[in-house]
DNA sequence: GCCAACGTTGGC
DNA sequence: GCCAACGTTGGC
């Protein structure tokens, strides 16, 4: 595949599953992003992500939703083994090893941040069209525009 | 191909 | 726990 310039992503995870502190404590500070069962999110991992792309590690479904830190894509896409595990809640009986339906990537910690609350993001006029903030957004993986990325990069430490 | 029913997400 | 929004499923 042709190498693209670095791209930016937001990936949601429940901190009760793997919080940023859990990530920091893991071997290689890396986590396999298993369990995605949404075609749009899968397609982004399979077709668009490149090793080295940067990621906002986002805590969702918790008391303080927000961006918990910076991570990066640390592997090419590969089949998600949980789709073949009949005991897994992510088991997909329609998927075969010849034609795996679900893929995943590895995500590695770059830097823990002081949490950037969702509430703060919503207050920034420059982020008005950030996809995370769009009404009814439920996708667990979202692309982030460079302009939004850089805005947060400049402002997050000045809050 | 339509669309109602259902399950899930995720903020509050 | 509530509920709006959305994706998926399956009957027709």
mmCIF file of C-alpha atoms (C1' of nucleotides) in Angstrom:
data_model
loop_
_atom_site.group_PDB
_atom_site.id
_atom_site.type_symbol
_atom_site.label_atom_id
_atom_site.label_comp_id
_atom_site.label_asym_id
_atom_site.label_seq_id
_atom_site.Cartn_x
_atom_site.Cartn_y
_atom_site.Cartn_z
ATOM 1 C CA UNK A 1 0.000 0.000 0.000
ATOM 2 C CA UNK A 2 1.196 3.480 -0.747
ATOM 3 C CA UNK A 3 2.459 5.359 2.274
ATOM 4 C CA UNK A 4 0.278 8.271 3.250
ATOM 5 C CA UNK A 5 1.244 11.228 5.410
ATOM 6 C CA UNK A 6 0.451 10.792 9.089
ATOM 7 C CA UNK A 7 -3.250 10.735 9.773
ATOM 8 C CA UNK A 8 -5.207 11.472 12.918
ATOM 9 C CA UNK A 9 -7.831 9.345 14.613
ATOM 10 C CA UNK A 10 -9.970 9.178 17.691
ATOM 11 C CA UNK A 11 -10.582 5.770 19.238
ATOM 12 C CA UNK A 12 -13.128 5.242 21.992
ATOM 13 C CA UNK A 13 -12.637 2.813 24.789
ATOM 14 C CA UNK A 14 -14.353 2.302 28.096
ATOM 15 C CA UNK A 15 -11.851 2.932 30.889
ATOM 16 C CA UNK A 16 -13.458 0.081 32.801
ATOM 17 C CA UNK A 17 -12.158 -2.075 29.943
ATOM 18 C CA UNK A 18 -8.706 -0.585 29.239
ATOM 19 C CA UNK A 19 -8.105 2.817 30.790
ATOM 20 C CA UNK A 20 -5.094 4.883 29.801
ATOM 21 C CA UNK A 21 -3.425 3.779 33.051
ATOM 22 C CA UNK A 22 -4.115 0.166 32.149
ATOM 23 C CA UNK A 23 -2.587 0.833 28.750
ATOM 24 C CA UNK A 24 0.515 2.335 30.348
ATOM 25 C CA UNK A 25 0.919 -0.800 32.474
ATOM 26 C CA UNK A 26 0.611 -3.264 29.612
ATOM 27 C CA UNK A 27 3.504 -4.993 27.862
ATOM 28 C CA UNK A 28 4.911 -2.555 25.295
ATOM 29 C CA UNK A 29 2.177 -0.161 26.478
ATOM 30 C CA UNK A 30 0.146 -1.574 23.654
ATOM 31 C CA UNK A 31 -3.331 -3.046 23.298
ATOM 32 C CA UNK A 32 -4.919 -5.087 20.511
ATOM 33 C CA UNK A 33 -8.073 -3.243 19.503
ATOM 34 C CA UNK A 34 -10.280 -6.312 19.360
ATOM 35 C CA UNK A 35 -14.034 -6.382 19.344
ATOM 36 C CA UNK A 36 -14.915 -3.783 16.722
ATOM 37 C CA UNK A 37 -18.078 -5.036 15.046
ATOM 38 C CA UNK A 38 -19.064 -2.065 12.974
ATOM 39 C CA UNK A 39 -18.302 -2.016 9.267
ATOM 40 C CA UNK A 40 -17.354 1.632 9.004
ATOM 41 C CA UNK A 41 -14.926 1.339 11.888
ATOM 42 C CA UNK A 42 -13.517 -1.888 10.469
ATOM 43 C CA UNK A 43 -13.013 -0.330 7.062
ATOM 44 C CA UNK A 44 -11.015 2.507 8.567
ATOM 45 C CA UNK A 45 -8.723 0.068 10.342
ATOM 46 C CA UNK A 46 -8.436 -2.178 7.299
ATOM 47 C CA UNK A 47 -8.146 0.383 4.534
ATOM 48 C CA UNK A 48 -7.029 3.713 5.904
ATOM 49 C CA UNK A 49 -4.895 3.391 8.995
ATOM 50 C CA UNK A 50 -1.133 3.349 8.696
ATOM 51 C CA UNK A 51 1.441 2.352 11.265
ATOM 52 C CA UNK A 52 2.514 5.570 12.957
ATOM 53 C CA UNK A 53 -0.814 7.354 12.620
ATOM 54 C CA UNK A 54 -1.660 9.290 15.761
ATOM 55 C CA UNK A 55 -4.656 8.616 17.952
ATOM 56 C CA UNK A 56 -6.626 10.404 20.611
ATOM 57 C CA UNK A 57 -7.263 7.755 23.250
ATOM 58 C CA UNK A 58 -10.801 8.600 24.298
ATOM 59 C CA UNK A 59 -12.539 7.419 27.458
ATOM 60 C CA UNK A 60 -16.241 6.842 26.815
ATOM 61 C CA UNK A 61 -19.224 5.600 28.811
ATOM 62 C CA UNK A 62 -17.781 6.746 32.088
ATOM 63 C CA UNK A 63 -18.067 9.480 34.682
ATOM 64 C CA UNK A 64 -15.600 11.785 32.913
ATOM 65 C CA UNK A 65 -15.654 11.195 29.172
ATOM 66 C CA UNK A 66 -12.793 12.821 27.285
ATOM 67 C CA UNK A 67 -9.399 12.454 25.649
ATOM 68 C CA UNK A 68 -7.089 10.695 28.081
ATOM 69 C CA UNK A 69 -3.920 10.740 26.048
ATOM 70 C CA UNK A 70 -1.990 10.347 22.853
ATOM 71 C CA UNK A 71 -1.440 6.976 21.209
ATOM 72 C CA UNK A 72 -0.386 5.649 17.850
ATOM 73 C CA UNK A 73 -1.198 2.821 15.492
ATOM 74 C CA UNK A 74 1.512 0.243 16.038
ATOM 75 C CA UNK A 75 0.536 -2.603 13.730
ATOM 76 C CA UNK A 76 -0.898 -3.312 10.330
ATOM 77 C CA UNK A 77 -4.461 -4.665 10.365
ATOM 78 C CA UNK A 78 -4.819 -8.366 11.157
ATOM 79 C CA UNK A 79 -7.753 -10.710 11.815
ATOM 80 C CA UNK A 80 -9.438 -10.312 15.200
ATOM 81 C CA UNK A 81 -9.172 -13.754 16.845
ATOM 82 C CA UNK A 82 -12.195 -13.156 19.052
ATOM 83 C CA UNK A 83 -14.468 -13.569 16.018
ATOM 84 C CA UNK A 84 -13.548 -17.282 15.925
ATOM 85 C CA UNK A 85 -13.890 -17.875 19.667
ATOM 86 C CA UNK A 86 -17.288 -19.366 20.402
ATOM 87 C CA UNK A 87 -16.954 -18.375 24.046
ATOM 88 C CA UNK A 88 -16.250 -14.734 23.286
ATOM 89 C CA UNK A 89 -18.938 -12.124 23.314
ATOM 90 C CA UNK A 90 -17.425 -10.992 20.015
ATOM 91 C CA UNK A 91 -17.870 -14.397 18.385
ATOM 92 C CA UNK A 92 -19.164 -14.184 14.823
ATOM 93 C CA UNK A 93 -20.376 -17.556 13.529
ATOM 94 C CA UNK A 94 -20.589 -16.194 9.995
ATOM 95 C CA UNK A 95 -16.903 -15.370 9.830
ATOM 96 C CA UNK A 96 -14.416 -17.921 8.510
ATOM 97 C CA UNK A 97 -10.652 -18.082 8.778
ATOM 98 C CA UNK A 98 -10.478 -18.066 4.963
ATOM 99 C CA UNK A 99 -12.422 -14.826 4.836
ATOM 100 C CA UNK A 100 -12.232 -13.166 8.241
ATOM 101 C CA UNK A 101 -14.843 -10.518 8.562
ATOM 102 C CA UNK A 102 -13.291 -8.485 11.373
ATOM 103 C CA UNK A 103 -9.831 -7.030 11.663
ATOM 104 C CA UNK A 104 -8.037 -5.020 14.288
ATOM 105 C CA UNK A 105 -4.860 -3.053 14.830
ATOM 106 C CA UNK A 106 -2.591 -2.584 17.811
ATOM 107 C CA UNK A 107 -2.607 0.757 19.590
ATOM 108 C CA UNK A 108 0.388 1.930 21.597
ATOM 109 C CA UNK A 109 0.614 4.668 24.183
ATOM 110 C CA UNK A 110 2.640 7.734 23.305
ATOM 111 C CA UNK A 111 1.827 10.071 26.195
ATOM 112 C CA UNK A 112 -0.673 10.314 29.005
ATOM 113 C CA UNK A 113 -2.442 13.653 29.195
ATOM 114 C CA UNK A 114 -4.364 15.459 31.836
ATOM 115 C CA UNK A 115 -7.852 14.477 30.742
ATOM 116 C CA UNK A 116 -9.361 16.763 28.128
ATOM 117 C CA UNK A 117 -13.017 16.586 29.077
ATOM 118 C CA UNK A 118 -15.709 16.214 26.466
ATOM 119 C CA UNK A 119 -17.265 19.245 28.118
ATOM 120 C CA UNK A 120 -14.189 21.367 27.266
ATOM 121 C CA UNK A 121 -14.178 20.136 23.685
ATOM 122 C CA UNK A 122 -17.800 21.193 23.315
ATOM 123 C CA UNK A 123 -16.975 24.690 24.493
ATOM 124 C CA UNK A 124 -14.409 25.324 21.745
ATOM 125 C CA UNK A 125 -15.881 27.116 18.754
ATOM 126 C CA UNK A 126 -12.986 25.861 16.614
ATOM 127 C CA UNK A 127 -14.142 22.298 17.243
ATOM 128 C CA UNK A 128 -17.765 22.892 16.313
ATOM 129 C CA UNK A 129 -17.555 20.441 13.415
ATOM 130 C CA UNK A 130 -15.424 17.813 15.120
ATOM 131 C CA UNK A 131 -17.181 14.549 14.293
ATOM 132 C CA UNK A 132 -17.023 13.345 17.867
ATOM 133 C CA UNK A 133 -19.341 16.191 18.803
ATOM 134 C CA UNK A 134 -21.873 15.587 16.067
ATOM 135 C CA UNK A 135 -25.350 14.731 17.225
ATOM 136 C CA UNK A 136 -25.965 11.024 17.546
ATOM 137 C CA UNK A 137 -22.394 10.033 16.832
ATOM 138 C CA UNK A 138 -21.784 6.457 17.917
ATOM 139 C CA UNK A 139 -18.843 5.327 15.820
ATOM 140 C CA UNK A 140 -16.062 4.010 18.016
ATOM 141 C CA UNK A 141 -13.339 5.056 15.565
ATOM 142 C CA UNK A 142 -13.370 8.463 13.943
ATOM 143 C CA UNK A 143 -10.990 10.340 11.680
ATOM 144 C CA UNK A 144 -9.867 13.696 13.046
ATOM 145 C CA UNK A 145 -9.184 16.656 10.750
ATOM 146 C CA UNK A 146 -5.688 18.117 10.968
ATOM 147 C CA UNK A 147 -7.136 21.529 11.841
ATOM 148 C CA UNK A 148 -8.942 20.077 14.868
ATOM 149 C CA UNK A 149 -5.928 18.046 15.867
ATOM 150 C CA UNK A 150 -3.611 21.024 15.806
ATOM 151 C CA UNK A 151 -6.049 23.238 17.633
ATOM 152 C CA UNK A 152 -6.173 20.808 20.528
ATOM 153 C CA UNK A 153 -2.411 20.349 20.378
ATOM 154 C CA UNK A 154 -1.942 24.089 20.889
ATOM 155 C CA UNK A 155 -4.608 24.646 23.478
ATOM 156 C CA UNK A 156 -4.714 21.614 25.696
ATOM 157 C CA UNK A 157 -1.766 22.633 27.896
ATOM 158 C CA UNK A 158 -3.005 26.201 28.217
ATOM 159 C CA UNK A 159 -6.359 25.321 29.696
ATOM 160 C "C1'" DG B 1 -35.639 -2.762 -1.815
ATOM 161 C "C1'" DC B 2 -38.498 -1.227 2.009
ATOM 162 C "C1'" DC B 3 -39.090 -0.631 6.707
ATOM 163 C "C1'" DA B 4 -40.414 -2.039 11.444
ATOM 164 C "C1'" DA B 5 -38.379 -4.175 15.258
ATOM 165 C "C1'" DC B 6 -34.637 -4.744 17.892
ATOM 166 C "C1'" DG B 7 -30.068 -4.125 20.076
ATOM 167 C "C1'" DT B 8 -26.352 -1.042 21.137
ATOM 168 C "C1'" DT B 9 -23.977 3.248 22.135
ATOM 169 C "C1'" DG B 10 -22.991 6.781 25.130
ATOM 170 C "C1'" DG B 11 -24.017 11.200 27.382
ATOM 171 C "C1'" DC B 12 -26.543 12.775 31.040
ATOM 172 C "C1'" DG C 1 -31.722 4.352 34.706
ATOM 173 C "C1'" DC C 2 -33.307 7.086 30.784
ATOM 174 C "C1'" DC C 3 -33.535 7.915 26.146
ATOM 175 C "C1'" DA C 4 -32.168 9.661 21.500
ATOM 176 C "C1'" DA C 5 -29.739 8.159 17.682
ATOM 177 C "C1'" DC C 6 -28.140 4.863 14.851
ATOM 178 C "C1'" DG C 7 -26.816 0.151 12.670
ATOM 179 C "C1'" DT C 8 -28.426 -4.397 11.701
ATOM 180 C "C1'" DT C 9 -31.695 -7.918 10.850
ATOM 181 C "C1'" DG C 10 -35.250 -10.196 8.629
ATOM 182 C "C1'" DG C 11 -40.029 -10.554 6.787
ATOM 183 C "C1'" DC C 12 -42.356 -9.247 2.910
#
